[in-house]
Amino acid sequence: MELYPLLRLVHILGAAVLFGSGAAIAFFMLMAWRSGERAAFALVARHVVLADWVFTASAVILQPVSGLALAHLAGWPLTAPWLLASVGLYLFIGACWLPVVWIQMRVKRRLAETDGPDIPADVHHLMRIWFALGWPAFAALTAIVWLMITKPVG
């Protein structure tokens, strides 16, 4: 198999992992939080933190590496507007994702430290921030995939 199609496959699969793991992690974390059951939420938070490191972090590293390699092999200038927009959006997503990961780890730790059926008030506060950061990051990821597919000129 030639290198370009292989790299393209890796890049597309990486995007799918980012979308899929991001959506699944968000769904399960949100549903566990909304359940109001501290023990269930603690279990989900523990698994979500692991999944974010295993799947999302791996894809976060893979995407720019495969993307730069694809740009090089295809002869696209790194100053192409669609590539610059993609990089800017990717950095924006990272600025949202890093606090989200910190919040998930903090929520996991707080839920493990507490007893009783109730979710602590500070965890609810953290989760509202987590929720607010997720929407723009997901919209930006959607925009990057659109740029990847269409490669608009100008």
PDB file of C-alpha atoms in Angstrom:
ATOM      1  CA  MET A   1       0.000   0.000   0.000  1.00  0.00           C
ATOM      2  CA  GLU A   2       1.241   3.485  -0.832  1.00  0.00           C
ATOM      3  CA  LEU A   3       2.039   5.854   2.023  1.00  0.00           C
ATOM      4  CA  TYR A   4      -0.513   8.568   1.193  1.00  0.00           C
ATOM      5  CA  PRO A   5      -3.629   6.330   1.319  1.00  0.00           C
ATOM      6  CA  LEU A   6      -2.333   4.718   4.503  1.00  0.00           C
ATOM      7  CA  LEU A   7      -1.780   8.109   6.160  1.00  0.00           C
ATOM      8  CA  ARG A   8      -5.175   9.280   4.957  1.00  0.00           C
ATOM      9  CA  LEU A   9      -6.787   6.214   6.520  1.00  0.00           C
ATOM     10  CA  VAL A  10      -4.951   6.871   9.802  1.00  0.00           C
ATOM     11  CA  HIS A  11      -6.028  10.528   9.733  1.00  0.00           C
ATOM     12  CA  ILE A  12      -9.666   9.687   9.032  1.00  0.00           C
ATOM     13  CA  LEU A  13      -9.709   7.014  11.734  1.00  0.00           C
ATOM     14  CA  GLY A  14      -8.130   9.504  14.162  1.00  0.00           C
ATOM     15  CA  ALA A  15     -10.903  11.999  13.394  1.00  0.00           C
ATOM     16  CA  ALA A  16     -13.481   9.261  13.920  1.00  0.00           C
ATOM     17  CA  VAL A  17     -11.931   8.392  17.281  1.00  0.00           C
ATOM     18  CA  LEU A  18     -11.983  12.050  18.334  1.00  0.00           C
ATOM     19  CA  PHE A  19     -15.641  12.358  17.373  1.00  0.00           C
ATOM     20  CA  GLY A  20     -16.674   8.989  18.717  1.00  0.00           C
ATOM     21  CA  SER A  21     -14.796   9.022  21.993  1.00  0.00           C
ATOM     22  CA  GLY A  22     -15.656  12.679  22.549  1.00  0.00           C
ATOM     23  CA  ALA A  23     -19.355  12.088  21.983  1.00  0.00           C
ATOM     24  CA  ALA A  24     -19.436   8.875  24.046  1.00  0.00           C
ATOM     25  CA  ILE A  25     -17.460  10.352  26.931  1.00  0.00           C
ATOM     26  CA  ALA A  26     -19.675  13.438  26.952  1.00  0.00           C
ATOM     27  CA  PHE A  27     -22.855  11.364  26.822  1.00  0.00           C
ATOM     28  CA  PHE A  28     -21.932   8.979  29.631  1.00  0.00           C
ATOM     29  CA  MET A  29     -20.469  11.691  31.849  1.00  0.00           C
ATOM     30  CA  LEU A  30     -23.520  13.904  31.336  1.00  0.00           C
ATOM     31  CA  MET A  31     -25.999  11.097  31.965  1.00  0.00           C
ATOM     32  CA  ALA A  32     -24.177   9.950  35.092  1.00  0.00           C
ATOM     33  CA  TRP A  33     -24.105  13.513  36.434  1.00  0.00           C
ATOM     34  CA  ARG A  34     -27.783  14.061  35.635  1.00  0.00           C
ATOM     35  CA  SER A  35     -28.719  10.811  37.394  1.00  0.00           C
ATOM     36  CA  GLY A  36     -27.836  12.458  40.685  1.00  0.00           C
ATOM     37  CA  GLU A  37     -26.427   9.163  41.973  1.00  0.00           C
ATOM     38  CA  ARG A  38     -22.990   9.876  43.426  1.00  0.00           C
ATOM     39  CA  ALA A  39     -21.810   6.251  43.361  1.00  0.00           C
ATOM     40  CA  ALA A  40     -22.812   5.729  39.715  1.00  0.00           C
ATOM     41  CA  PHE A  41     -21.319   9.073  38.750  1.00  0.00           C
ATOM     42  CA  ALA A  42     -18.066   8.188  40.548  1.00  0.00           C
ATOM     43  CA  LEU A  43     -17.784   4.920  38.611  1.00  0.00           C
ATOM     44  CA  VAL A  44     -18.459   6.588  35.263  1.00  0.00           C
ATOM     45  CA  ALA A  45     -16.057   9.451  36.023  1.00  0.00           C
ATOM     46  CA  ARG A  46     -13.298   6.947  36.811  1.00  0.00           C
ATOM     47  CA  HIS A  47     -13.795   5.175  33.478  1.00  0.00           C
ATOM     48  CA  VAL A  48     -14.223   8.418  31.524  1.00  0.00           C
ATOM     49  CA  VAL A  49     -10.870   9.735  32.734  1.00  0.00           C
ATOM     50  CA  LEU A  50      -9.185   6.520  31.602  1.00  0.00           C
ATOM     51  CA  ALA A  51     -10.994   6.535  28.243  1.00  0.00           C
ATOM     52  CA  ASP A  52     -10.018  10.140  27.625  1.00  0.00           C
ATOM     53  CA  TRP A  53      -6.351   9.330  28.170  1.00  0.00           C
ATOM     54  CA  VAL A  54      -6.393   6.095  26.162  1.00  0.00           C
ATOM     55  CA  PHE A  55      -8.521   7.128  23.182  1.00  0.00           C
ATOM     56  CA  THR A  56      -8.783  10.902  22.980  1.00  0.00           C
ATOM     57  CA  ALA A  57      -5.201  11.711  23.942  1.00  0.00           C
ATOM     58  CA  SER A  58      -3.867   9.156  21.447  1.00  0.00           C
ATOM     59  CA  ALA A  59      -5.937  10.660  18.644  1.00  0.00           C
ATOM     60  CA  VAL A  60      -4.975  14.197  19.710  1.00  0.00           C
ATOM     61  CA  ILE A  61      -1.325  13.284  19.131  1.00  0.00           C
ATOM     62  CA  LEU A  62      -1.982  11.304  15.963  1.00  0.00           C
ATOM     63  CA  GLN A  63      -4.032  13.964  14.144  1.00  0.00           C
ATOM     64  CA  PRO A  64      -1.432  16.712  13.703  1.00  0.00           C
ATOM     65  CA  VAL A  65       1.310  14.193  12.882  1.00  0.00           C
ATOM     66  CA  SER A  66      -0.742  12.471  10.192  1.00  0.00           C
ATOM     67  CA  GLY A  67      -2.169  15.790   8.992  1.00  0.00           C
ATOM     68  CA  LEU A  68       1.256  17.375   8.512  1.00  0.00           C
ATOM     69  CA  ALA A  69       2.499  14.260   6.734  1.00  0.00           C
ATOM     70  CA  LEU A  70      -0.533  14.306   4.426  1.00  0.00           C
ATOM     71  CA  ALA A  71      -0.046  17.998   3.660  1.00  0.00           C
ATOM     72  CA  HIS A  72       3.593  17.369   2.824  1.00  0.00           C
ATOM     73  CA  LEU A  73       2.885  14.363   0.598  1.00  0.00           C
ATOM     74  CA  ALA A  74       0.012  16.135  -1.181  1.00  0.00           C
ATOM     75  CA  GLY A  75       2.044  19.289  -1.703  1.00  0.00           C
ATOM     76  CA  TRP A  76      -0.386  21.548   0.140  1.00  0.00           C
ATOM     77  CA  PRO A  77       1.302  24.661   1.489  1.00  0.00           C
ATOM     78  CA  LEU A  78       1.034  24.896   5.269  1.00  0.00           C
ATOM     79  CA  THR A  79      -0.151  28.456   4.726  1.00  0.00           C
ATOM     80  CA  ALA A  80      -3.266  27.321   2.834  1.00  0.00           C
ATOM     81  CA  PRO A  81      -6.206  29.117   4.491  1.00  0.00           C
ATOM     82  CA  TRP A  82      -8.114  25.899   5.185  1.00  0.00           C
ATOM     83  CA  LEU A  83      -5.035  24.367   6.854  1.00  0.00           C
ATOM     84  CA  LEU A  84      -4.389  27.490   8.935  1.00  0.00           C
ATOM     85  CA  ALA A  85      -8.062  27.537   9.959  1.00  0.00           C
ATOM     86  CA  SER A  86      -7.837  23.847  10.903  1.00  0.00           C
ATOM     87  CA  VAL A  87      -4.743  24.459  13.033  1.00  0.00           C
ATOM     88  CA  GLY A  88      -6.388  27.441  14.732  1.00  0.00           C
ATOM     89  CA  LEU A  89      -9.518  25.431  15.491  1.00  0.00           C
ATOM     90  CA  TYR A  90      -7.392  22.521  16.718  1.00  0.00           C
ATOM     91  CA  LEU A  91      -5.584  24.829  19.152  1.00  0.00           C
ATOM     92  CA  PHE A  92      -8.945  26.221  20.267  1.00  0.00           C
ATOM     93  CA  ILE A  93     -10.195  22.681  20.902  1.00  0.00           C
ATOM     94  CA  GLY A  94      -7.072  21.978  22.938  1.00  0.00           C
ATOM     95  CA  ALA A  95      -7.733  25.123  24.994  1.00  0.00           C
ATOM     96  CA  CYS A  96     -11.186  23.685  25.782  1.00  0.00           C
ATOM     97  CA  TRP A  97     -10.115  20.052  26.184  1.00  0.00           C
ATOM     98  CA  LEU A  98      -7.270  20.565  28.666  1.00  0.00           C
ATOM     99  CA  PRO A  99      -9.544  22.196  31.270  1.00  0.00           C
ATOM    100  CA  VAL A 100     -12.161  19.511  30.567  1.00  0.00           C
ATOM    101  CA  VAL A 101      -9.630  16.778  31.332  1.00  0.00           C
ATOM    102  CA  TRP A 102      -8.581  18.589  34.522  1.00  0.00           C
ATOM    103  CA  ILE A 103     -12.261  18.929  35.521  1.00  0.00           C
ATOM    104  CA  GLN A 104     -12.901  15.229  34.872  1.00  0.00           C
ATOM    105  CA  MET A 105      -9.910  14.258  37.015  1.00  0.00           C
ATOM    106  CA  ARG A 106     -11.014  16.669  39.770  1.00  0.00           C
ATOM    107  CA  VAL A 107     -14.593  15.358  39.646  1.00  0.00           C
ATOM    108  CA  LYS A 108     -13.317  11.782  39.805  1.00  0.00           C
ATOM    109  CA  ARG A 109     -11.170  12.624  42.832  1.00  0.00           C
ATOM    110  CA  ARG A 110     -13.938  14.595  44.623  1.00  0.00           C
ATOM    111  CA  LEU A 111     -16.484  11.834  44.113  1.00  0.00           C
ATOM    112  CA  ALA A 112     -14.014   9.253  45.439  1.00  0.00           C
ATOM    113  CA  GLU A 113     -13.370  11.419  48.536  1.00  0.00           C
ATOM    114  CA  THR A 114     -17.029  11.831  49.462  1.00  0.00           C
ATOM    115  CA  ASP A 115     -19.530   9.499  51.045  1.00  0.00           C
ATOM    116  CA  GLY A 116     -23.276   9.489  50.912  1.00  0.00           C
ATOM    117  CA  PRO A 117     -25.723   9.532  48.052  1.00  0.00           C
ATOM    118  CA  ASP A 118     -25.415  13.195  47.067  1.00  0.00           C
ATOM    119  CA  ILE A 119     -23.101  14.800  44.537  1.00  0.00           C
ATOM    120  CA  PRO A 120     -21.168  17.636  46.221  1.00  0.00           C
ATOM    121  CA  ALA A 121     -22.063  21.213  45.225  1.00  0.00           C
ATOM    122  CA  ASP A 122     -18.540  21.958  43.973  1.00  0.00           C
ATOM    123  CA  VAL A 123     -18.808  18.992  41.589  1.00  0.00           C
ATOM    124  CA  HIS A 124     -22.030  20.431  40.156  1.00  0.00           C
ATOM    125  CA  HIS A 125     -20.199  23.726  39.615  1.00  0.00           C
ATOM    126  CA  LEU A 126     -17.302  21.960  37.864  1.00  0.00           C
ATOM    127  CA  MET A 127     -19.694  19.998  35.677  1.00  0.00           C
ATOM    128  CA  ARG A 128     -21.451  23.162  34.511  1.00  0.00           C
ATOM    129  CA  ILE A 129     -18.065  24.499  33.354  1.00  0.00           C
ATOM    130  CA  TRP A 130     -17.280  21.105  31.763  1.00  0.00           C
ATOM    131  CA  PHE A 131     -20.601  21.207  29.907  1.00  0.00           C
ATOM    132  CA  ALA A 132     -20.032  24.784  28.696  1.00  0.00           C
ATOM    133  CA  LEU A 133     -16.558  23.938  27.342  1.00  0.00           C
ATOM    134  CA  GLY A 134     -17.772  20.883  25.449  1.00  0.00           C
ATOM    135  CA  TRP A 135     -20.108  22.637  23.024  1.00  0.00           C
ATOM    136  CA  PRO A 136     -17.645  25.016  21.362  1.00  0.00           C
ATOM    137  CA  ALA A 137     -15.008  22.279  21.190  1.00  0.00           C
ATOM    138  CA  PHE A 138     -17.403  19.887  19.470  1.00  0.00           C
ATOM    139  CA  ALA A 139     -18.525  22.627  17.044  1.00  0.00           C
ATOM    140  CA  ALA A 140     -14.872  23.383  16.246  1.00  0.00           C
ATOM    141  CA  LEU A 141     -14.171  19.691  15.649  1.00  0.00           C
ATOM    142  CA  THR A 142     -17.124  19.579  13.250  1.00  0.00           C
ATOM    143  CA  ALA A 143     -15.700  22.601  11.428  1.00  0.00           C
ATOM    144  CA  ILE A 144     -12.291  20.925  11.120  1.00  0.00           C
ATOM    145  CA  VAL A 145     -13.835  17.825   9.574  1.00  0.00           C
ATOM    146  CA  TRP A 146     -15.734  20.048   7.135  1.00  0.00           C
ATOM    147  CA  LEU A 147     -12.446  21.802   6.230  1.00  0.00           C
ATOM    148  CA  MET A 148     -10.752  18.418   5.838  1.00  0.00           C
ATOM    149  CA  ILE A 149     -13.413  17.237   3.436  1.00  0.00           C
ATOM    150  CA  THR A 150     -13.967  20.402   1.393  1.00  0.00           C
ATOM    151  CA  LYS A 151     -10.511  22.072   1.490  1.00  0.00           C
ATOM    152  CA  PRO A 152     -12.075  25.409   0.493  1.00  0.00           C
ATOM    153  CA  VAL A 153      -9.925  27.812  -1.500  1.00  0.00           C
ATOM    154  CA  GLY A 154      -9.407  31.378  -0.309  1.00  0.00           C
TER     155      GLY A 154
END
